[in-house]
Coordinates of C-alpha atoms in Angstrom, one line a residue:
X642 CA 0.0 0.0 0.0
X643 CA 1.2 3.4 -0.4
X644 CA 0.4 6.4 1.4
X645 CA 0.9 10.2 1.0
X646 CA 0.2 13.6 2.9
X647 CA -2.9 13.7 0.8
X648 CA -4.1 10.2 1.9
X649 CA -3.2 9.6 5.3
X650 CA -6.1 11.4 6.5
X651 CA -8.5 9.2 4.4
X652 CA -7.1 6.2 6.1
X653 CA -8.5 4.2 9.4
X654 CA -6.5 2.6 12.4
X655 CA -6.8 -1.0 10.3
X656 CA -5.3 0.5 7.2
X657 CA -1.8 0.6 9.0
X658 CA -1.7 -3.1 9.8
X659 CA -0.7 -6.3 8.2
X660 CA 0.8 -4.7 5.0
X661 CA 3.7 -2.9 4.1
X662 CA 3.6 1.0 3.6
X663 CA 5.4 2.4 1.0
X664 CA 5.4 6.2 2.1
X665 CA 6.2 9.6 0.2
X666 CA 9.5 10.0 2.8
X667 CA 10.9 6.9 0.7
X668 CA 11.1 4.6 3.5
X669 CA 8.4 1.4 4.0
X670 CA 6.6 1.4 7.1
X671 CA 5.6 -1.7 8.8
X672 CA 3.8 -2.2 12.0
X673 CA 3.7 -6.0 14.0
X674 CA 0.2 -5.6 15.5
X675 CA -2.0 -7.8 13.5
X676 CA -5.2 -6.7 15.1
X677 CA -6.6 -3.8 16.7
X678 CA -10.3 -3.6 18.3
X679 CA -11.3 -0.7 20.0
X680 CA -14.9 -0.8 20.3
X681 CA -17.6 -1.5 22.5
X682 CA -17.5 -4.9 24.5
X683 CA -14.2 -5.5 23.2
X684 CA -13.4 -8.2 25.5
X685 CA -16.0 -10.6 24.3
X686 CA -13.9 -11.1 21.1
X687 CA -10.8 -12.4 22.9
X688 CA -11.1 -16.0 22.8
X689 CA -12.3 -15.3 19.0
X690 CA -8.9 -13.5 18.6
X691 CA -7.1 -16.0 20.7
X692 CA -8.1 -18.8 18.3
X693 CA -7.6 -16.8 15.3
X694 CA -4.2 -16.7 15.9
X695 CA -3.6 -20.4 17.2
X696 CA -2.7 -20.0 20.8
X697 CA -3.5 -22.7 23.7
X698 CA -3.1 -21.2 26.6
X699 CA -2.9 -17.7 28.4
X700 CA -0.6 -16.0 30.9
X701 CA -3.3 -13.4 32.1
X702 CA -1.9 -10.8 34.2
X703 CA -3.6 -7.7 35.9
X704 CA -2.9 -5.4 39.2
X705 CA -5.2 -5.3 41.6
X706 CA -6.6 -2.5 40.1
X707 CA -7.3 -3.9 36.4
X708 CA -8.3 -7.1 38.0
X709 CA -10.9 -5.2 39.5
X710 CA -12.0 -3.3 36.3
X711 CA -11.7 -5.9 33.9
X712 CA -10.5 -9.0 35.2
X713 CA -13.9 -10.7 35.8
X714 CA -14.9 -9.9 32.1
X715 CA -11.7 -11.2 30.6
X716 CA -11.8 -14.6 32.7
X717 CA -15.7 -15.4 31.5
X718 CA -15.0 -14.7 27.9
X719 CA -12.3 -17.3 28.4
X720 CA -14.2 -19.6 30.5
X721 CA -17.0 -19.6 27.8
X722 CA -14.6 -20.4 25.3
X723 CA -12.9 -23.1 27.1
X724 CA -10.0 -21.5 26.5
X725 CA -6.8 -22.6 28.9
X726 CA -5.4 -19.9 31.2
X727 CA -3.2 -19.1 33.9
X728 CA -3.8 -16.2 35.6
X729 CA -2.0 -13.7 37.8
X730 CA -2.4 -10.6 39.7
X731 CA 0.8 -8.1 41.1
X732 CA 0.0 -7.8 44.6
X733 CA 0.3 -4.3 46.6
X734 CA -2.1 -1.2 46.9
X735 CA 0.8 1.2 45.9
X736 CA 2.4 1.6 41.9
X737 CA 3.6 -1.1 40.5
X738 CA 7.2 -0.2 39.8
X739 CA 8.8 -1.5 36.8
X740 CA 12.1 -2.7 38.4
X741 CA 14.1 -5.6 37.8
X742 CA 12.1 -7.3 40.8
X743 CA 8.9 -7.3 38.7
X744 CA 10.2 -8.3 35.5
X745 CA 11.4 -11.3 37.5
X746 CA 8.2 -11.9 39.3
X747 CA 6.3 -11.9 35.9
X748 CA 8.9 -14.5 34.4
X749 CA 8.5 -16.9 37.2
X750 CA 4.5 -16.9 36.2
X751 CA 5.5 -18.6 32.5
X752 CA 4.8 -21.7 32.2
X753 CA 6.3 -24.0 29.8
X754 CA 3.4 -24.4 27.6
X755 CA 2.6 -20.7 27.8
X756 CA 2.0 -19.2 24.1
X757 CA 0.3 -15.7 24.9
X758 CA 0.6 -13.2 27.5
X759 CA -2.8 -11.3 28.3
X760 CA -2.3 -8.2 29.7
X761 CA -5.2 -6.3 31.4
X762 CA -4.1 -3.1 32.2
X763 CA -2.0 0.2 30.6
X764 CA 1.7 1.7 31.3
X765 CA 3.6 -0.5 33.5
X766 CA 2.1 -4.0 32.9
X767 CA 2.2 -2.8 29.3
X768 CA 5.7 -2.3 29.6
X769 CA 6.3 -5.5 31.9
X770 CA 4.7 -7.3 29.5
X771 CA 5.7 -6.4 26.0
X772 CA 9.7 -6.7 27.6
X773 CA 9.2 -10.2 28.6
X774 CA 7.4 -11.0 25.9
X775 CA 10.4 -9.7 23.7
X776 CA 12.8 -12.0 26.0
X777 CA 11.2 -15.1 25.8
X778 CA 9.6 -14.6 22.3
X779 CA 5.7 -15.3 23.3
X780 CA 3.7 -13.2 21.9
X781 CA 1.6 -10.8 23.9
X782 CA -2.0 -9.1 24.3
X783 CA -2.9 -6.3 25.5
X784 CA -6.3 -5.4 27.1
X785 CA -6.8 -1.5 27.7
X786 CA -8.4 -0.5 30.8
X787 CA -7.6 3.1 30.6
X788 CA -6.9 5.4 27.9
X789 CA -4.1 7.0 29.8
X790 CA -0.8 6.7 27.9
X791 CA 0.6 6.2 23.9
X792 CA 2.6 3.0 25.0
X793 CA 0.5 0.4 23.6
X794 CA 1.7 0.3 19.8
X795 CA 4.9 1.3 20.9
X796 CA 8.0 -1.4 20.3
X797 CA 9.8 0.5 23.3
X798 CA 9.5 -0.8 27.1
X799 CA 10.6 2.0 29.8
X800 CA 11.3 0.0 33.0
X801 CA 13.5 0.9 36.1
X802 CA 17.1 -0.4 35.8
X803 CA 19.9 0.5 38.5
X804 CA 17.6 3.1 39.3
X805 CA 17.3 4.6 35.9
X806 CA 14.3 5.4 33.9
X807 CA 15.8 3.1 30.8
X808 CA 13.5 2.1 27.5
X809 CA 14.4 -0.8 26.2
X810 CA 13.7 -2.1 22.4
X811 CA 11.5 -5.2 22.3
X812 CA 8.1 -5.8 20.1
X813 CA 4.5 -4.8 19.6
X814 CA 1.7 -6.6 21.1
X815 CA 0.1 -9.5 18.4
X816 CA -3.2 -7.3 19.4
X817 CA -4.7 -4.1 21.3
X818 CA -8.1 -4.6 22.7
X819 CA -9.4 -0.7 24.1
X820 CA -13.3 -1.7 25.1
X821 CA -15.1 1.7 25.2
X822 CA -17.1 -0.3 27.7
X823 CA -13.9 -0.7 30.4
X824 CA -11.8 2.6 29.2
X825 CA -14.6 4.9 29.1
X826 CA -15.2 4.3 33.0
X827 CA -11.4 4.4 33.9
X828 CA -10.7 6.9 36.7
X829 CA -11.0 10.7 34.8
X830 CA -7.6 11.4 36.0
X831 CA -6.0 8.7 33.9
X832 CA -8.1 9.6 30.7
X833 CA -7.3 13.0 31.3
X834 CA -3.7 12.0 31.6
X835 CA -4.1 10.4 28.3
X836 CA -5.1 13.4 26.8
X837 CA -1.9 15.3 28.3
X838 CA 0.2 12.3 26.8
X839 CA -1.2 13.4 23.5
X840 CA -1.4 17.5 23.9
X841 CA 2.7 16.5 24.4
X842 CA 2.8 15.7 20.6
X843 CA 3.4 19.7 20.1
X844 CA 6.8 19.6 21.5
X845 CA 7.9 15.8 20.7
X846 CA 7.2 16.8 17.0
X847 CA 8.9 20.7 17.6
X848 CA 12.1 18.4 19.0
X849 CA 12.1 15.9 16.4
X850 CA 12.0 18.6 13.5
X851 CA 15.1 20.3 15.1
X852 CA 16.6 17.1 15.2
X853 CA 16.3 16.8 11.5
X854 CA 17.8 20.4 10.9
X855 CA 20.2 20.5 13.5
X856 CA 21.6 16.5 13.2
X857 CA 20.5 15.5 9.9
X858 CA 18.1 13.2 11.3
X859 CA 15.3 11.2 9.0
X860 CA 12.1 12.5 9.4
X861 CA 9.1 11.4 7.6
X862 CA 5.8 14.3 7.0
X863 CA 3.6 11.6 6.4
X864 CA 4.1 10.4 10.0
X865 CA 4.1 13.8 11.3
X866 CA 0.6 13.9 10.2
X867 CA -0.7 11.1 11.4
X868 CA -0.1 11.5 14.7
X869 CA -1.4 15.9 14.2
X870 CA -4.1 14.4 12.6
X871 CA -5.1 12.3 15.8
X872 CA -4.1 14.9 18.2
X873 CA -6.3 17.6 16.9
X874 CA -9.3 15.0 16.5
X875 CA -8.9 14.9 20.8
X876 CA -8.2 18.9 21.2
X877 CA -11.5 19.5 18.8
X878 CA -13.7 17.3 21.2
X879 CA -12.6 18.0 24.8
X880 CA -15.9 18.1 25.7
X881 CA -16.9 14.7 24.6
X882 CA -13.6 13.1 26.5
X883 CA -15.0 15.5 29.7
X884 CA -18.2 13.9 29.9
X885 CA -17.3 10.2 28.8
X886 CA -19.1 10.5 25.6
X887 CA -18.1 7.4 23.4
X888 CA -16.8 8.9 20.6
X889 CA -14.8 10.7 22.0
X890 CA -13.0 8.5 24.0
X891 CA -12.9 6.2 21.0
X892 CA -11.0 9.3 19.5
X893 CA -8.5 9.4 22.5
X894 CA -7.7 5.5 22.5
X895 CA -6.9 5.4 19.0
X896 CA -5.1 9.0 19.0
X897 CA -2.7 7.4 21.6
X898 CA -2.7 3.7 20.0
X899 CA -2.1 5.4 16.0
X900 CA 1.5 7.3 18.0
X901 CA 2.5 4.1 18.9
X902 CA 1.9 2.8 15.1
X903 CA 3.9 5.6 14.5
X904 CA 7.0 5.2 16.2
X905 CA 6.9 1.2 14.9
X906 CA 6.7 3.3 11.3
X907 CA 9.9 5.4 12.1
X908 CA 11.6 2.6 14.4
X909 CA 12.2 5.2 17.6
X910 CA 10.1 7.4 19.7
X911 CA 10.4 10.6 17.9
X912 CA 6.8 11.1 16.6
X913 CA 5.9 10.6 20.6
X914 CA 8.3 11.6 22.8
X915 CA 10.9 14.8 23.1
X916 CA 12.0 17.5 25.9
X917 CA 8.3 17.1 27.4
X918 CA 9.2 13.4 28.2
X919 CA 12.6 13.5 29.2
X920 CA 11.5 16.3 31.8
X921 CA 8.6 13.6 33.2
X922 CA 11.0 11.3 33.5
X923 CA 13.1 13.1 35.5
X924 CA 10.6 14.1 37.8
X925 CA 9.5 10.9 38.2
X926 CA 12.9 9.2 39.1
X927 CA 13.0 12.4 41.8
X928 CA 10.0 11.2 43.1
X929 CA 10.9 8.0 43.0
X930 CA 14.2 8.8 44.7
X931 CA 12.2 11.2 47.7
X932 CA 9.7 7.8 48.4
X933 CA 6.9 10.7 46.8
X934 CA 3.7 9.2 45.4
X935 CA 4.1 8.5 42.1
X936 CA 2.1 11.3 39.2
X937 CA 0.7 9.5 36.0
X938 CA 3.0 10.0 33.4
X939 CA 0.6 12.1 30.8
X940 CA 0.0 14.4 33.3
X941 CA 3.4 15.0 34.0
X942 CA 3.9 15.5 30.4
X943 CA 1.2 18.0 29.6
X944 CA 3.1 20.2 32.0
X945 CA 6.1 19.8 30.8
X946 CA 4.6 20.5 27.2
X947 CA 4.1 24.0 29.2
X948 CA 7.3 24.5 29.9
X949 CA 8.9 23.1 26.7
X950 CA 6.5 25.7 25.1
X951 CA 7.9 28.6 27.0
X952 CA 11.4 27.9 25.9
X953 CA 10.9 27.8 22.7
X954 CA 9.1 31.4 22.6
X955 CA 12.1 32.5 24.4
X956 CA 14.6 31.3 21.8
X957 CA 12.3 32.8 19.1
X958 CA 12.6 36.2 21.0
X959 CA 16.4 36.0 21.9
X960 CA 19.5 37.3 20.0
X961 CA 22.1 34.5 20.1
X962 CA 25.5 35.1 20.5
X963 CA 27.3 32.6 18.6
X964 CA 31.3 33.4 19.6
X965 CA 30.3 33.2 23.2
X966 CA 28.0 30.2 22.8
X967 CA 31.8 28.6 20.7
X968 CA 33.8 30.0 23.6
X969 CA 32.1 28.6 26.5
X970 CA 31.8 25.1 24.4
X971 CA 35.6 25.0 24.6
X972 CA 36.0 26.2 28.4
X973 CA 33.5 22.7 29.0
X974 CA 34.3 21.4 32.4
X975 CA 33.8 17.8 32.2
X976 CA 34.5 17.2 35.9
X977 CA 32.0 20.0 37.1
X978 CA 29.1 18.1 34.8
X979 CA 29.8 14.7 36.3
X980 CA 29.1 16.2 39.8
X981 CA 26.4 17.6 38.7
X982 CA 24.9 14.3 37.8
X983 CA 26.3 12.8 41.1
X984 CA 24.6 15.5 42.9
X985 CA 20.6 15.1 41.0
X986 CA 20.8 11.7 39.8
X987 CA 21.9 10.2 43.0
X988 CA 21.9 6.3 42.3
X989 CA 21.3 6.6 38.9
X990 CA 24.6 8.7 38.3
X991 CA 27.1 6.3 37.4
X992 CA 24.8 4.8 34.4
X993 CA 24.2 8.1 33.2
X994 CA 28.1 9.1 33.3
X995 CA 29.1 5.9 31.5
X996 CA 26.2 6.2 29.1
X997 CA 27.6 9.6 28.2
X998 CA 31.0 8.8 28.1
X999 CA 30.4 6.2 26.0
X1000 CA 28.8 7.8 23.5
X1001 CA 30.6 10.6 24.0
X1002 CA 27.3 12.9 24.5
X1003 CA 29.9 16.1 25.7
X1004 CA 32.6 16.2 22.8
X1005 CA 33.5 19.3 22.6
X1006 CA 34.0 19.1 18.9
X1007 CA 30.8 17.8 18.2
X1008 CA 29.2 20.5 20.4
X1009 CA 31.1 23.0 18.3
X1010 CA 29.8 21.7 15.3
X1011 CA 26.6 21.3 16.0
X1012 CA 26.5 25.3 17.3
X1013 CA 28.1 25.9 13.3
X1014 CA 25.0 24.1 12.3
X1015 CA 22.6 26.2 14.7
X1016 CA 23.6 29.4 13.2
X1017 CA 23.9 28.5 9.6
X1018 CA 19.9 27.4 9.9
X1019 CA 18.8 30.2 12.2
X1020 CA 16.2 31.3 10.5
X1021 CA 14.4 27.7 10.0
X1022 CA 15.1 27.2 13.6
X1023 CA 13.4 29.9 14.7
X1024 CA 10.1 29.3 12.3
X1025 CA 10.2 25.8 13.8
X1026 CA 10.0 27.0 17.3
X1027 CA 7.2 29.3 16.5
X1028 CA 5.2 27.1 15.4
X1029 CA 4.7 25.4 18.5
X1030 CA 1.7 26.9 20.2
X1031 CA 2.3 29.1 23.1
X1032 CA 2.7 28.4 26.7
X1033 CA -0.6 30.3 27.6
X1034 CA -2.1 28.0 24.7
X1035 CA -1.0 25.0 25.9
X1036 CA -2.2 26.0 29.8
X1037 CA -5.9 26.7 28.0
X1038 CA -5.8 23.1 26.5
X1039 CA -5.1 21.4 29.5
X1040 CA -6.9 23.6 32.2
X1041 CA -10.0 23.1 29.4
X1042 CA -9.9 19.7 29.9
X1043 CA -9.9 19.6 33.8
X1044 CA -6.3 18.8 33.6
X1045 CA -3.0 20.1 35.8
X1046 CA -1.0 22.5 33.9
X1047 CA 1.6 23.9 36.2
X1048 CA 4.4 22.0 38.5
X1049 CA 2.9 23.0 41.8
X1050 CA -0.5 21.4 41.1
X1051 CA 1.1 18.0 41.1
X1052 CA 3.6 18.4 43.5
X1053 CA 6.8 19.2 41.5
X1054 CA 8.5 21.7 43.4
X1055 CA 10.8 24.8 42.2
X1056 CA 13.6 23.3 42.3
X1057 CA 12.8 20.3 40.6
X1058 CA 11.8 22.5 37.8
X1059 CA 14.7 24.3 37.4
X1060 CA 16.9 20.9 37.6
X1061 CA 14.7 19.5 35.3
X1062 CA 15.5 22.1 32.7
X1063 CA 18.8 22.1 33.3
X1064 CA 20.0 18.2 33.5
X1065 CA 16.8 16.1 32.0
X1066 CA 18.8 16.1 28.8
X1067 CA 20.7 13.9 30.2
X1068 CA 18.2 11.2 30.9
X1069 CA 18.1 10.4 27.0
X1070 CA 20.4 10.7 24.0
X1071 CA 17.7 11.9 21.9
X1072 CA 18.2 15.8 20.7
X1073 CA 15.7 18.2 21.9
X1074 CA 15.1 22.1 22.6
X1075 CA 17.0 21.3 26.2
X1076 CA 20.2 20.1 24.3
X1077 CA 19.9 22.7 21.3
X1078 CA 19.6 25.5 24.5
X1079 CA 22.3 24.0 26.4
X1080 CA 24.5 24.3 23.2
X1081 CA 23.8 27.5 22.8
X1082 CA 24.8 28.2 26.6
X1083 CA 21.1 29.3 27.4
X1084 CA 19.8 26.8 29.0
X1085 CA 20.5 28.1 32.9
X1086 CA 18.7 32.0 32.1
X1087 CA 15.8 30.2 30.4
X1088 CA 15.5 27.7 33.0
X1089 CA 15.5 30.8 35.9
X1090 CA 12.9 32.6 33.0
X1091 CA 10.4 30.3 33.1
X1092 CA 10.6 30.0 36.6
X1093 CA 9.4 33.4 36.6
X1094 CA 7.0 33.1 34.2
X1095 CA 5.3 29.8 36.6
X1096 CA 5.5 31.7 39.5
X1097 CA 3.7 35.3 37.8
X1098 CA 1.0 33.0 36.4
X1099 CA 0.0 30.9 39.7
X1100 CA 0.1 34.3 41.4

């Protein structure tokens, strides 16, 4: 199949599976989901699907939470069926954390005639999941309870490894089931979340553009619109996601499940994930480090889409100074950054200095030539950042939709924010506005600028 700008938006959510895509960037897309329902009563077509694809018998896993919201309904459509299963439920009120502990729980639960993982729930049982899955090559299933994060397409797993927020390459689910029935009754702070996840597209798609102009990276327009396409069907009916309607929701679930087709398309997170992300996972590895209760992940990246959105109207507005920018890039003080990281990252340190040094994220010379790159393509650079919609814009969006939109509503504190601005580069290799500001040796005055700017708007 091919597709162009002109014909993506023609297309549904089954269009993008089972063939390959021959696209106008050149490249052929391919996605490994092989089915996707996301309807109403979804669940009653698992044992249907099961069959379909020749599997005997189920790993089903939930939280106590999911087993609660959907884990009756999964276990009688199976029952019906007389289909075989094993099922098993995390233990523990609090988060599930995605550590090395429970990916060895969950591998303990295989059994030897396992063929399918069922997973009923979102985020980290996603991730649990689709990473075992990968490592022991059965195939897995995922059952939607909430539309509350753009993980479920995704071929990435972010888990907790030496105490670093680390994603790890694996493979899609064989199938997504989102049952408007379940999702549309999650909790409205993890839809809502959901909708933050995808209001971050602004500034994952601002980062991945500079990336392309700044570091020659590929970048595919067709993609691009796919995933502004499915954002701006959610933004157009906030109303409809408010009040549960099931459109709507319908609309959310497949906005964040057609991002996770797209970064199968590109093979990385781009289309997805940018500064907004790398800034909610540092706050969440703080929170994790203070023993702080953990925020869902979309909501900590609508705010950050905030903040990301305030830098890049001050780089629009400012007058760089190139020599100086060259200068200090020479005067870098490789021993000052690593206690830096020692001093925020805390346990997490040494994987991030060895990561760095390893891939030598702080040459000098490659900093110089990337500021030599920054000034020749100025002027795109700047028309890039102005498109992103504006702080205040991004606030309305969110605050609209009943969602947080500043730091202090979630309990991110001042600090955090500023450190967050300053060293959550450092949590991925991937280049953003954060590492395209820190080249040009403004990243400390914008971080202390937007400060400002949080503090005069909560006042």
């Amino acid at each position: 199949m091919n597709i162009t700008l002109d014909r993506i938006e023609r297309l549904e959510i089954e269009d993008f599976l089972g063939n390959e895509i021959h696209c106008e960037c050149k490249e052929a897309h391919r996605v490994a989901i092989d089915r996707i329902l996301i309807e109403k009563d979804g669940i009653d077509k698992l044992p249907e699907c099961l069959r379909d694809f020749q599997y005997k018998k189920a790993l089903v896993i939930a939280d106590l939470h999911t087993d609660e919201v959907a884990g009756k309904q999964v276990e009688a459509a199976l029952r019906q069926a007389n289909f075989a299963y094993k099922k098993f439920v995390f233990q523990g009120e609090g988060e599930l954390v995605p550590d090395e502990a429970a990916v060895g729980t969950l591998l303990i639960q295989v059994e030897k005639d396992t063929d399918v993982i069922v997973t009923i729930g979102t985020g980290t049982l996603n991730d649990l999941a689709k990473f075992v899955s990968h490592k022991i090559s059965i195939p897995a299933i995922i059952i939607a309870t909430a539309p509350s994060m753009d993980g479920f397409a995704s071929t990435g797993a972010a888990l907790i490894v030496d105490n670093l927020k680390t994603s790890f390459e694996c493979v899609c689910p064989k199938a997504i089931i989102g049952d408007i029935t379940i999702v549309k009754q999650a909790p409205m702070n993890m839809i809502i979340a959901g909708f933050g996840d995808i209001v971050g597209k602004y500034s994952a798609l601002t980062d991945w553009k500079l990336g392309k102009v700044i570091n020659g990276e590929y970048y595919c327009d067709v993609v691009v619109k796919m995933v502004t396409e499915s954002m701006t069907k959610c933004i157009n009916n906030v109303e409809g996601i408010k009040s549960r309607d099931e459109g709507a929701i319908k609309n959310l679930m497949e906005a964040l499940v057609v991002t996770g087709i797209a970064m199968s398309f590109v093979g990385n997170s781009r289309p997805a994930s940018g500064s907004e992300h790398h800034l909610a996972h540092y706050w969440e590895m703080m929170f994790l480090f203070e023993h702080k209760k953990a925020v869902l992940h979309g909501t900590k990246v609508g705010i950050a889409a905030v903040i990301t959105a305030k830098l890049s109207e001050l780089l629009a507005q400012s007058t760089i100074d190139f020599d100086d920018a060259i200068s200090k890039a020479n005067s870098f003080d490789q021993e000052q950054w690593k206690k830096s990281v020692e001093s925020l990252y805390q346990k997490a340190a040494q994987e991030i200095i060895h990561i760095n040094e390893k891939e030598q994220r702080n040459s000098v010379a490659k900093r110089i030539a990337r500021i030599h790159t920054i000034q020749e393509n100025m002027d795109e650079i700047i028309d890039i950042v102005k498109c992103m919609p504006s702080a205040r814009k991004i606030t309305a969006i969110l605050k609209h939709a009943g969602g947080a939109s500043r730091p202090r509503e979630v309990g991110i504190d001042e600090q955090h924010v500023i450190n967050g601005i300053l060293m959550a580069k450092e949590v991925r290799t991937r280049y953003t506005i954060l590492n395209l500001l820190s080249d040009l040796e403004l990243l400390e005055e914008f971080a202390h600028e937007v400060h400002d700017y949080l503090k005069k708007e909560e006042a």
